Coordinates of C-alpha atoms in Angstrom, one line a residue:
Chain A
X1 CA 202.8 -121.8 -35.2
X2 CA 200.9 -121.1 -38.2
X3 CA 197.4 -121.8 -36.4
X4 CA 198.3 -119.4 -33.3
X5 CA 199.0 -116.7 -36.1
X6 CA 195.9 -116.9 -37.5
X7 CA 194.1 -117.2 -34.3
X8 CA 195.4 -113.7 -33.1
X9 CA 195.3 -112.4 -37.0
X10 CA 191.6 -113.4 -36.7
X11 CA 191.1 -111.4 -33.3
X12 CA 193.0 -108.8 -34.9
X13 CA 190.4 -108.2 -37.8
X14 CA 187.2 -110.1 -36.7
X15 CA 185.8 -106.8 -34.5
X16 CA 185.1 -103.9 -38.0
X17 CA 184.4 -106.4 -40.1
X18 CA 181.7 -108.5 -37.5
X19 CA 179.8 -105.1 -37.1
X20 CA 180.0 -104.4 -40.7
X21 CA 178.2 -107.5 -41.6
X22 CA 176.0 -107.3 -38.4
X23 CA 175.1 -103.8 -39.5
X24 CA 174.2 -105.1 -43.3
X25 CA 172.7 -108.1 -41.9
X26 CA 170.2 -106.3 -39.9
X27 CA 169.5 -103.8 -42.6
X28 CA 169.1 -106.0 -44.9
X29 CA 165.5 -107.7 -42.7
X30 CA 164.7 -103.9 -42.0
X31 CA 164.2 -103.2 -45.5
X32 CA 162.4 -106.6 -46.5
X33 CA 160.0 -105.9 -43.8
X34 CA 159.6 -102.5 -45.4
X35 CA 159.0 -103.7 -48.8
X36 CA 156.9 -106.4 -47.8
X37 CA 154.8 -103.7 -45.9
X38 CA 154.7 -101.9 -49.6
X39 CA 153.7 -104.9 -51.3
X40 CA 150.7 -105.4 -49.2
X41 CA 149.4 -102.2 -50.1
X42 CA 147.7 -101.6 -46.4
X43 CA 147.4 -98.1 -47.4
X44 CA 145.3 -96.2 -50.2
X45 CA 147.4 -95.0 -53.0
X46 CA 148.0 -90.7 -51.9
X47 CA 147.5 -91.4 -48.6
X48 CA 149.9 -90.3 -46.3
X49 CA 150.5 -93.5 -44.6
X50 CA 151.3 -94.9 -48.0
X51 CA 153.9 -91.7 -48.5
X52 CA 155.7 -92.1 -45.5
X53 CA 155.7 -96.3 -45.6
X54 CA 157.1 -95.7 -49.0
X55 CA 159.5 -93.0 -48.0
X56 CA 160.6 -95.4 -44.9
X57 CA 161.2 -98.5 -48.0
X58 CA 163.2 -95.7 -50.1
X59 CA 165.3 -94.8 -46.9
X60 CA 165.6 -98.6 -45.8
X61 CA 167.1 -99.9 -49.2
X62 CA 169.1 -96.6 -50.0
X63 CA 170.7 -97.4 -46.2
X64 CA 171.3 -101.0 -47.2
X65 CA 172.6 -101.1 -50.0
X66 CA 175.2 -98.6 -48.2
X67 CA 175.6 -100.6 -45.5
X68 CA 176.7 -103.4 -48.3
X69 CA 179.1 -100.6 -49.9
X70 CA 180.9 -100.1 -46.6
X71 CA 181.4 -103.8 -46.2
X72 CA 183.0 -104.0 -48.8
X73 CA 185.3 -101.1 -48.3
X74 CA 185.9 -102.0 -44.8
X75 CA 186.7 -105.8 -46.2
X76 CA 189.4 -104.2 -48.7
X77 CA 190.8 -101.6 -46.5
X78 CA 191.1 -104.4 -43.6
X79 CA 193.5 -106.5 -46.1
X80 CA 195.4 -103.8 -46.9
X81 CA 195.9 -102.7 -43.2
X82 CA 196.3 -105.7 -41.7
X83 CA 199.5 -106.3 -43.9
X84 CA 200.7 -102.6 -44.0
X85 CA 200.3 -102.4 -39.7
X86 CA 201.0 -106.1 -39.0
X87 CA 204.1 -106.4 -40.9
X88 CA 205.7 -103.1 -42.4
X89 CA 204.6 -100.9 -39.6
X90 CA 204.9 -100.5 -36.0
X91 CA 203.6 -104.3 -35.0
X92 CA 205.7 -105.3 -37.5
X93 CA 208.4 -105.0 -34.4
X94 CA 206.8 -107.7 -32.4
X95 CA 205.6 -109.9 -35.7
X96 CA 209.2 -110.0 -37.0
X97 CA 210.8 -110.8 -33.4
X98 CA 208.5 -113.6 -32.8
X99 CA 210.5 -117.5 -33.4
X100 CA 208.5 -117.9 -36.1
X101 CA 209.4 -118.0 -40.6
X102 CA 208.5 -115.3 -43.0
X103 CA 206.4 -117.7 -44.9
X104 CA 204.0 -118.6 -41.5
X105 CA 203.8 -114.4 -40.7
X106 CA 202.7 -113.9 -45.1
X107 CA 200.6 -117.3 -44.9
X108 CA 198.4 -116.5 -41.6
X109 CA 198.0 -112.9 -43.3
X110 CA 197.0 -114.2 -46.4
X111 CA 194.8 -117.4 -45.2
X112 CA 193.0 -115.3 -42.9
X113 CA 192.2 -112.2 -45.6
X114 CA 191.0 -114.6 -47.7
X115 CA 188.2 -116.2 -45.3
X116 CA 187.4 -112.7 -44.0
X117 CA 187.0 -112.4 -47.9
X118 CA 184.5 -114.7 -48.7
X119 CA 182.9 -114.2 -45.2
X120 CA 181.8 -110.9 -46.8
X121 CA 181.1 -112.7 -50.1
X122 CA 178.5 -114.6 -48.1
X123 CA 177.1 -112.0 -45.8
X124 CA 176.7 -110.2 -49.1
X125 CA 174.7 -113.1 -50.7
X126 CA 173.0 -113.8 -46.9
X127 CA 171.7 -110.3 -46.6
X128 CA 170.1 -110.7 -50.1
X129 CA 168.5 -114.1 -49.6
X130 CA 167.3 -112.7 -46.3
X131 CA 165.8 -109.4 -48.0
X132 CA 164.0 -111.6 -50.2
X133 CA 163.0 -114.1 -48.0
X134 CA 161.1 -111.8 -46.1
X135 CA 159.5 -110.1 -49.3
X136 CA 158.8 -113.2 -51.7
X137 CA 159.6 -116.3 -49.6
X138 CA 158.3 -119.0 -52.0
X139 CA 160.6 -117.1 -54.6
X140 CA 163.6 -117.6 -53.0
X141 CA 162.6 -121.2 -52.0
X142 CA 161.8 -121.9 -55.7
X143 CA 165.5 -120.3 -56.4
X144 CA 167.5 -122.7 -53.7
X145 CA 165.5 -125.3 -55.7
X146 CA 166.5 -125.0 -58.8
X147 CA 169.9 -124.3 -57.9
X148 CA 170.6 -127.5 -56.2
X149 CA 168.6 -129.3 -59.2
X150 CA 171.5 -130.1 -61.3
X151 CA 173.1 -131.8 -58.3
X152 CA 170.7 -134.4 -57.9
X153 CA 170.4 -135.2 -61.3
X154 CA 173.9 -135.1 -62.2
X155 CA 176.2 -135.8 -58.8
X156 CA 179.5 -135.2 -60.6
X157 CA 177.9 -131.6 -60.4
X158 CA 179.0 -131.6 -56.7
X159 CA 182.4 -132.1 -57.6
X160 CA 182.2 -129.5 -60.2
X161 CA 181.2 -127.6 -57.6
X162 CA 183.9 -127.8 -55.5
X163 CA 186.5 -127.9 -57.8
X164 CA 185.0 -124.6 -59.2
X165 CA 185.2 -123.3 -55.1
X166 CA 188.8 -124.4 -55.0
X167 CA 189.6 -122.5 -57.9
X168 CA 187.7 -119.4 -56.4
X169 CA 189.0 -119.6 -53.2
X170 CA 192.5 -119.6 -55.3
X171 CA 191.9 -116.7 -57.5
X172 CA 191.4 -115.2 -54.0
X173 CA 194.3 -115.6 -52.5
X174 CA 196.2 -114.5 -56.0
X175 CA 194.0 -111.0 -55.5
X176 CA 195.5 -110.7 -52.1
X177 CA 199.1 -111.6 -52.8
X178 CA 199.4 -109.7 -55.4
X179 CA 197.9 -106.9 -52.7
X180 CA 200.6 -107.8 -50.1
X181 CA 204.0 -107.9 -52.9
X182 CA 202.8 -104.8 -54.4
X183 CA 203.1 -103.2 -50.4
X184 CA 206.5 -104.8 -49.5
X185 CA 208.0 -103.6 -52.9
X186 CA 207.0 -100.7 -52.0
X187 CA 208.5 -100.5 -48.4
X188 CA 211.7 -100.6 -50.1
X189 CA 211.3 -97.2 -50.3
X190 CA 211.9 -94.7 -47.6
X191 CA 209.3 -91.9 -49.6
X192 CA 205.9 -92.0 -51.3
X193 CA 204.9 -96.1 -50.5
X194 CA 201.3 -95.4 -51.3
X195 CA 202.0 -94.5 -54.7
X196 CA 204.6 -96.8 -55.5
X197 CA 202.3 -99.9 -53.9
X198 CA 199.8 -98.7 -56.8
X199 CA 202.3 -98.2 -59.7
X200 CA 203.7 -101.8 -58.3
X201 CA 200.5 -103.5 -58.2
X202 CA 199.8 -102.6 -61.7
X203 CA 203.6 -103.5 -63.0
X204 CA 202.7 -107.1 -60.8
X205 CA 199.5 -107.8 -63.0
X206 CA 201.0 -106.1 -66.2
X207 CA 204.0 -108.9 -65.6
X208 CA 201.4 -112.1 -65.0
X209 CA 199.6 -111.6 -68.4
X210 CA 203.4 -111.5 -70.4
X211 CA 203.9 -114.7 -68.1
X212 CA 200.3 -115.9 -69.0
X213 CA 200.9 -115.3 -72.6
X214 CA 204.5 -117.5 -72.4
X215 CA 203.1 -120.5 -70.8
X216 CA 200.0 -120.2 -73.5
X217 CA 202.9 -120.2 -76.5
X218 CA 204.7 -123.2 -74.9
X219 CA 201.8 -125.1 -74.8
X220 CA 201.2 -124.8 -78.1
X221 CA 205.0 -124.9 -79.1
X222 CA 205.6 -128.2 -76.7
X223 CA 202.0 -130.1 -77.7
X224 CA 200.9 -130.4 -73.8
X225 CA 197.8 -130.2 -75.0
X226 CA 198.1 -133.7 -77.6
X227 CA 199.5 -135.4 -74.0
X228 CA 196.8 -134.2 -71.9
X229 CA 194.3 -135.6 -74.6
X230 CA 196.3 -138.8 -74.3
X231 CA 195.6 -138.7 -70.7
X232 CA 192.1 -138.5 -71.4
X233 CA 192.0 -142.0 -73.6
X234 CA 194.0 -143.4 -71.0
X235 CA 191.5 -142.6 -68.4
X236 CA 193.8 -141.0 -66.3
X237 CA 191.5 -137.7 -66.3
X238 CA 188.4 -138.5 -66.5
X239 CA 186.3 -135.3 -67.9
X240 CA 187.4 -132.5 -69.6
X241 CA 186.2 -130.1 -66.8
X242 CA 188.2 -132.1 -64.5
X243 CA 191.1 -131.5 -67.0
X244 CA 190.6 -127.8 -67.2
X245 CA 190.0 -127.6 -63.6
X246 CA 193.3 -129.5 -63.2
X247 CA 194.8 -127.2 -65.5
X248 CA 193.4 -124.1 -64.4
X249 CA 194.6 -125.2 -60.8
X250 CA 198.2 -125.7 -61.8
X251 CA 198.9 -122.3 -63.6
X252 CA 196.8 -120.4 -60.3
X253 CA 199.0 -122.4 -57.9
X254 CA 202.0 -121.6 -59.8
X255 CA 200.9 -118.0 -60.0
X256 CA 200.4 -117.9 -56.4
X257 CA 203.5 -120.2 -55.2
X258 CA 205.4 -117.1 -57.7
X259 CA 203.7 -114.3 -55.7
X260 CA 203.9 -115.9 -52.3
X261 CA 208.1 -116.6 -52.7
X262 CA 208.3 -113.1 -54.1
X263 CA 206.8 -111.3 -50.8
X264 CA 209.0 -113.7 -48.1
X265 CA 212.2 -112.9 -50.5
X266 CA 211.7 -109.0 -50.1
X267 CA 210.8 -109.1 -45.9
X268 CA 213.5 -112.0 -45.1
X269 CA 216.1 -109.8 -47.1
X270 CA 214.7 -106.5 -47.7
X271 CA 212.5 -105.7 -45.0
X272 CA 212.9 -101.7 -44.2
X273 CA 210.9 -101.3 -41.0
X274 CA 211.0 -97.7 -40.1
Chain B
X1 CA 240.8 -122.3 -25.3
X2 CA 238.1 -118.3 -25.5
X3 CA 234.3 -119.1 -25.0
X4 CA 232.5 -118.3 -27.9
X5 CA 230.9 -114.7 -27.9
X6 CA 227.8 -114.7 -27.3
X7 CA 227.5 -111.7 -30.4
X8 CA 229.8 -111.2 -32.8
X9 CA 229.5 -108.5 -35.4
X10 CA 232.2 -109.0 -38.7
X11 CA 232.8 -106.0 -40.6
X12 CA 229.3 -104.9 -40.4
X13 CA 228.1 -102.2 -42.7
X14 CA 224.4 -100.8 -42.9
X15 CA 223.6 -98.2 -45.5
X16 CA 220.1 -96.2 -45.8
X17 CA 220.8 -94.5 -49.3
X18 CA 223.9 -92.9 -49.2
X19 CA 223.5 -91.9 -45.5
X20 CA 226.0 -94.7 -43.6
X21 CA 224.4 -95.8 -40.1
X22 CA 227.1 -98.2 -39.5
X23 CA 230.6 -98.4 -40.9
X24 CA 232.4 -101.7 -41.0
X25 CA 232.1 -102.5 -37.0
X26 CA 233.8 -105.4 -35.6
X27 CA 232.2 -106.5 -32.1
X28 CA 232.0 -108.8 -29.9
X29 CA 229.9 -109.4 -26.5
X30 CA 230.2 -112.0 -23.8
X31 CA 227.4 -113.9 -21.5
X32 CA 226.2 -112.6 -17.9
X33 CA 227.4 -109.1 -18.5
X34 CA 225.1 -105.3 -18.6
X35 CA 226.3 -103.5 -21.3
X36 CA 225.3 -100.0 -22.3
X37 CA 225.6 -99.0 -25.7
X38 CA 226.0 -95.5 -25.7
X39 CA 225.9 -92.5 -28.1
X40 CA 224.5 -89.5 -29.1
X41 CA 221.2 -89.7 -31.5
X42 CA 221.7 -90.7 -34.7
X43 CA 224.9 -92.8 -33.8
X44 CA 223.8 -95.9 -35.2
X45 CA 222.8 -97.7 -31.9
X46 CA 219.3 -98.4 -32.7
X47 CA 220.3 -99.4 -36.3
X48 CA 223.0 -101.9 -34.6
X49 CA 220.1 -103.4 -32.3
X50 CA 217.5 -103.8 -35.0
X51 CA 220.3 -105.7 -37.4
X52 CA 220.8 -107.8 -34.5
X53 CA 217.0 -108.8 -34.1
X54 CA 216.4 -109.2 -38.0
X55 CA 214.4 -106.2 -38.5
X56 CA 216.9 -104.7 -41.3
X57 CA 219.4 -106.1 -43.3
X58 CA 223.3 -105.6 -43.4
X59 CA 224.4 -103.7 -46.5
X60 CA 227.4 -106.1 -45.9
X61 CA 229.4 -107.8 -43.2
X62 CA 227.9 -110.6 -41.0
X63 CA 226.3 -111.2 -37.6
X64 CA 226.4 -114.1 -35.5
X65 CA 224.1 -114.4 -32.1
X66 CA 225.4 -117.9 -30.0
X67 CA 226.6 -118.8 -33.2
X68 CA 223.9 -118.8 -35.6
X69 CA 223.4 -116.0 -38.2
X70 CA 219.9 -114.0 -37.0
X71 CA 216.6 -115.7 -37.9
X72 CA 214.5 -118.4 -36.1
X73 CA 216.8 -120.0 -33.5
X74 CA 217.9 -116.6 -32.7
X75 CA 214.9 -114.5 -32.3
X76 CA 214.1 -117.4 -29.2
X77 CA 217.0 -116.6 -27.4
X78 CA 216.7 -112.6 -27.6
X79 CA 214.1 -110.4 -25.8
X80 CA 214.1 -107.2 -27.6
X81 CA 212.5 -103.8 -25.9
X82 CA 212.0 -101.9 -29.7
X83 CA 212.0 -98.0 -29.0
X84 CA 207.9 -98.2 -30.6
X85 CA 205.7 -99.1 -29.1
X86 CA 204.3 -102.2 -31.0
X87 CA 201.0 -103.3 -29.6
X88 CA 197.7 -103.2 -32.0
X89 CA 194.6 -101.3 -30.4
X90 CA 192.3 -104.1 -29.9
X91 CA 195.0 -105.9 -27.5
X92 CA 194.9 -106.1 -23.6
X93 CA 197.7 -106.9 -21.5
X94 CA 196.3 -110.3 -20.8
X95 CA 196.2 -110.9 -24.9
X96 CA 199.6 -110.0 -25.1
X97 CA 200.4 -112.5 -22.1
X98 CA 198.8 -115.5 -23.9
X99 CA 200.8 -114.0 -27.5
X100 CA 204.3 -114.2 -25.6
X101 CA 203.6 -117.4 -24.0
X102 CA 202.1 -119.2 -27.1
X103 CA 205.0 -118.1 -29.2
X104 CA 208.5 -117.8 -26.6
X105 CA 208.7 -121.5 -23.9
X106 CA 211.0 -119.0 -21.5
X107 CA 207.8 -116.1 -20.6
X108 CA 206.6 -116.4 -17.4
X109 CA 203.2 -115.8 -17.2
X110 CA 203.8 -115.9 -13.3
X111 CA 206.1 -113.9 -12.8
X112 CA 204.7 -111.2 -15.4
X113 CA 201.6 -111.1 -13.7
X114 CA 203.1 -110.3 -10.3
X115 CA 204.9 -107.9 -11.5
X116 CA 201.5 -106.4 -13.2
X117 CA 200.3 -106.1 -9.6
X118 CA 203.4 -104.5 -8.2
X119 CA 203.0 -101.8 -11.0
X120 CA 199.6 -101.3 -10.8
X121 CA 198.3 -102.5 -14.3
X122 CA 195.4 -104.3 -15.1
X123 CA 195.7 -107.3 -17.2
X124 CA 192.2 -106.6 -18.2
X125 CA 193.0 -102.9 -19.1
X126 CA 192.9 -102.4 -23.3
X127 CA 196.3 -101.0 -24.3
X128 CA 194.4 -98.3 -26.2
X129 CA 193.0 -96.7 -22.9
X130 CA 196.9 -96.6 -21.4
X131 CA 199.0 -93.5 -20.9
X132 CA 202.3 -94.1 -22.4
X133 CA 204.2 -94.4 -19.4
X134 CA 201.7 -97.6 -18.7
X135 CA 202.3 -98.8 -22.2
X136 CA 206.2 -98.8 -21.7
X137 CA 205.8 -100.4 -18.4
X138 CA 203.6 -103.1 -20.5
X139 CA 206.3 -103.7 -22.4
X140 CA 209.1 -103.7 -20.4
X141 CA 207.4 -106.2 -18.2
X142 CA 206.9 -108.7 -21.2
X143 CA 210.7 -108.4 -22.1
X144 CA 212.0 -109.3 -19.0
X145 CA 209.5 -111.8 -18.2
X146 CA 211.2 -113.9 -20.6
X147 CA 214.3 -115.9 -19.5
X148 CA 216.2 -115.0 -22.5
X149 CA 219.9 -115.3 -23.8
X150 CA 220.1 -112.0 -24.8
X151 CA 218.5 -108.7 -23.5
X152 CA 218.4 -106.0 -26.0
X153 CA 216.6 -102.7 -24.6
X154 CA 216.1 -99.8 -26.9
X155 CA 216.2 -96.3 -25.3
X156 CA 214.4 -98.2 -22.3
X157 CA 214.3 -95.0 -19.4
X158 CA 213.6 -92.1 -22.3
X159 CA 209.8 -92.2 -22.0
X160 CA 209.7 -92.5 -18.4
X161 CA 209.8 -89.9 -15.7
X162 CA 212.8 -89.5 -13.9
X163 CA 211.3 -91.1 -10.4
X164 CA 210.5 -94.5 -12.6
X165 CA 213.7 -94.5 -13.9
X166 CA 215.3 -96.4 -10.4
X167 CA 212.4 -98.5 -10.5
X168 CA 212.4 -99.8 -14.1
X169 CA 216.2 -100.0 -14.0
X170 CA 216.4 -102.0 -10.8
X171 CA 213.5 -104.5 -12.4
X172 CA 216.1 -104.9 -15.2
X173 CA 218.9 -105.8 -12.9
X174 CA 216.8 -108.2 -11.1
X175 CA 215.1 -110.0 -13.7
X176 CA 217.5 -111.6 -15.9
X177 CA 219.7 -114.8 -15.5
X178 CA 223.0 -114.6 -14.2
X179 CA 224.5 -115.9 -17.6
X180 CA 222.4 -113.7 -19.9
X181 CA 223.9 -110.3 -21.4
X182 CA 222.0 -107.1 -21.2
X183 CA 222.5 -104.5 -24.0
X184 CA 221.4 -101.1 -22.8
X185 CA 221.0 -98.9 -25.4
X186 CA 220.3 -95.0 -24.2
X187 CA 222.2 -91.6 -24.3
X188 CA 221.0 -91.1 -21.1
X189 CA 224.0 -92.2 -19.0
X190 CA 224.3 -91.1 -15.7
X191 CA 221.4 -92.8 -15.1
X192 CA 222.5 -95.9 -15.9
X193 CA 226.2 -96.1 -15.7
X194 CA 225.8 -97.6 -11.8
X195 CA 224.4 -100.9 -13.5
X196 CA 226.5 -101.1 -16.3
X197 CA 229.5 -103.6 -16.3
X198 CA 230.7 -102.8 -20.0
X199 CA 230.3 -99.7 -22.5
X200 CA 230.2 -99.5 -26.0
X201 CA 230.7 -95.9 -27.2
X202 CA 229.3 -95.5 -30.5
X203 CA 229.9 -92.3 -32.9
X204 CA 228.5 -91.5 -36.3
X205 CA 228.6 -95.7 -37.4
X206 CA 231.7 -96.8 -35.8
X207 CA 232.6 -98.7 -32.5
X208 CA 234.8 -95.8 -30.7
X209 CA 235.1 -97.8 -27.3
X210 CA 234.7 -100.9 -25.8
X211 CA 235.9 -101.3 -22.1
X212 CA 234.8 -102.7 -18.8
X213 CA 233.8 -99.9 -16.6
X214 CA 235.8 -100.6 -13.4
X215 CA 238.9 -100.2 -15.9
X216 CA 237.7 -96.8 -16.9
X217 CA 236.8 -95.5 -13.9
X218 CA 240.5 -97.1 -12.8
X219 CA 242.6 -95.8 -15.8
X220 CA 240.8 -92.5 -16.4
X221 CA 239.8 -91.6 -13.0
X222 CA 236.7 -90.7 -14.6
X223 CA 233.0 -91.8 -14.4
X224 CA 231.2 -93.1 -17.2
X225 CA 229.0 -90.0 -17.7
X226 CA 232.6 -87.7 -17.8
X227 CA 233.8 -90.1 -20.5
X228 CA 230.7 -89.9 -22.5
X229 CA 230.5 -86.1 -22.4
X230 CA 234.0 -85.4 -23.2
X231 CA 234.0 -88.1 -26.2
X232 CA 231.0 -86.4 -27.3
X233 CA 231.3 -83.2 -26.4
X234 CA 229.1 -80.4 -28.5
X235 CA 230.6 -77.7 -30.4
X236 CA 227.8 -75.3 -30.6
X237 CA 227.4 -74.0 -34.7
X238 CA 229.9 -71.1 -34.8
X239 CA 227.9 -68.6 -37.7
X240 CA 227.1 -69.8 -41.1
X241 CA 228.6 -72.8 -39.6
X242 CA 226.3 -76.3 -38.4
X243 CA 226.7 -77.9 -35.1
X244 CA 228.3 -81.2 -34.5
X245 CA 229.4 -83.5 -32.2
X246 CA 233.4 -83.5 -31.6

């Protein structure tokens, strides 16, 4: 059930967000072909052609980098909304009738926020290699280069790689939890949710640091850290970056297993649909 | 040896605040019968039809639906008409077809779709471009299209003009399975009470009456639409006084 959630979650948020990054996208060649057109310099300097080509680049990049702005709004607002409406508002009426658990409704929200996420994350850094493509090409090919250097020289790179995606994709999904328990705190309420979703959201972060600070104590206090170095000479973790990946992957699932139980507690006990 | 009920409320109590919505009601509702649930607004029936479907939580008391307390199991056998209207704007009425039939094995995508044609609505149609009438007709055909356990319609004739009403009511009546129980929630009775083979009065929270119809009309002499409008008669606010029902 949790794949046929996501499918119509995905047709649910997939229309504002594809024109958004359409919109940046073609923007984004607009005003490389501009500034290429600057760079050759086809017009005297004072000329008029060379005012309005350069007004033209001006307008180009101020409307792109707006363009880049709203996609990000539209990216954050969609998270938010598609929570709020989906679940605490009127669909929430159909959502919460349908044979399915708590945890699959939360999950396909979440899963699905964070891929619209990092779809943005890479129209973002699309738009830009495209932009610069078109006004430098054998710069950007030089870049891609020596960015996949490393890799060949060193493959555990790769794996570095993905750990380091793994851990990004979690820190994701923590950002958006945290989004969606600070909302169905505040639907508790009958009055001012808004405000109480911010005052919530803060209290949620404000109560992860005191938890961060706990486990960082106990380490200390129950030498984890002389047993994970024992690990080490035993060969059971290899590197150390493996081991903090490992470790770093452990506390964010735990954060996010913490966040995660906290939401489906409040909407399979609490849930105040008005 | 009694058959199980096919709802059974124990003592149930819902509380918003210090407002009660529902007092400590004890109720219980067999298979293959219509029952309307009436009441005047702010009675509690909507709150009473939203604990049964999960949607709020008891304050105390418990709930059982064919046994089981509401969650998963339950929410398969019930087909729940909500008094919103729930669809999101980018949905047509054939999205919301392949959304009931991927989620609920009884819809019938068949029968739905015929009944699309007899009412003159486009599958193709976006629910954002539909008057409301057309929007409630949406949705009424998706509930019933289900062969479901248990029928629970919100205020299902309130939005609609009083010509639909005959129409949406006799698609009710004809649409369900002889051993599934209809719970008609509405305060609009006389336009009802012709289908209606049980009643549930319900008055500030609590469970006033329970009682076939054909024994009412044969005890009291009265029909149901009498009844409701002497049980809930309105005493107009006398000066500096407030209005209330009796």
């Amino acid at each position: 059930m949790l794949g046929k959630l996501m499918k119509y979650e995905f047709r649910s948020s997939m229309g504002r967000i594809g024109i958004a990054w359409g919109a940046m996208l073609g923007m984004a060649i607009i005003a490389g072909v501009f500034s290429r057109i600057g760079l050759m310099k086809i017009a005297g300097n004072g000329s008029s052609l060379a005012w309005v080509l350069s007004l033209l680049e001006g307008i180009s990049m101020f409307l792109y980098v707006s363009l880049v702005v709203a996609a990000i709004v539209v990216t954050v607002m969609m998270i938010i909304s598609r929570f709020k409406r989906g679940l605490l508002g009127d669909e929430g009426y159909l959502m919460h009738t349908l044979p399915v658990s708590k945890t699959e409704l939360i999950a396909s929200k979440g899963l699905v926020a964070a891929i619209i996420l990092l779809g943005s994350m890479l129209a973002i850094s699309l738009s830009i290699t495209l932009m610069n493509s078109i006004i430098n090409k054998a710069q950007v090919v030089q870049n891609i280069k020596a960015f996949f250097e490393p890799f060949a020289h060193e493959p555990i790179g790769i794996i570095v790689f993905i750990e380091g995606m793994i851990l990004f994709v979690a820190c994701l999904l923590i950002v958006i939890y945290k989004v969606y328990l600070a909302m169905s705190i505040a639907q508790l309420s009958d009055d001012h949710r808004g405000l109480i979703a911010i005052g919530a959201y803060f209290g949620i972060n404000i109560a992860i640091a005191i938890l961060g600070t706990i486990v960082g104590i106990l380490t200390v206090k129950l030498s984890i850290g002389t047993w994970v170095v024992e690990l080490i000479k035993r060969n059971v973790i290899y590197t150390q970056i493996n081991l903090v990946a490992l470790m770093a992957f452990i506390v964010l699932a735990i954060v996010l297993v913490i966040l995660h139980v906290a939401t489906e507690r409040i909407l399979s006990n609490k849930l105040n649909l008005q | 040896m009694s058959e199980r009920a096919l709802v059974e409320c124990r003592a149930l109590t819902k509380r918003y605040g210090r407002k009660t919505a529902l007092d400590s009601i004890d109720l219980k509702l067999e298979s293959g019968k219509i029952i309307g649930l009436l009441g005047p607004n702010g009675s509690g029936k909507t709150t009473l039809i939203k604990l049964l479907n999960g949607l709020i939580q008891p304050t105390s008391g418990e709930m059982y639906i064919d046994g089981q307390k509401p969650g998963i199991y339950t929410k398969g056998l019930v087909s729940y008409l909500p008094d919103k209207n729930y669809f999101a704007d980018w949905m047509t009425v054939e999205d919301l077809f392949n959304i009931f039939e991927d989620f609920y094995s009884d819809f019938n995508r068949a029968k739905a779709s015929e009944m699309c044609r007899a009412l003159g609505v486009n599958e193709l149609d976006k629910i954002k471009t539909m008057s409301k009438g057309t929007r409630e007709k949406v949705q009424l055909i998706l509930v019933m299209c289900r062969e479901a356990k248990l029928y629970l319609l919100d205020e299902p004739i309130a939005g609609v003009d009083p010509a639909a009403r005959d129409y949406i009511l006799n698609m009710i009546i004809s649409n369900y399975a002889d051993d599934a129980t209809i719970v008609i929630s509405t305060h609009l009775v006389s336009d009802i009470e012709k289908i209606l083979d049980e009643v549930i009065f319900i008055k500030d929270g609590h469970i006033v009456r329970q009682s076939a119809v054909d024994d009412i009309k044969e005890e009291e002499g009265k029909s149901i639409d009498e009844l409701f409008r002497e049980e809930f008669r309105w005493i107009a606010p006398t000066e500096g006084g407030r209005a209330d029902v009796r």
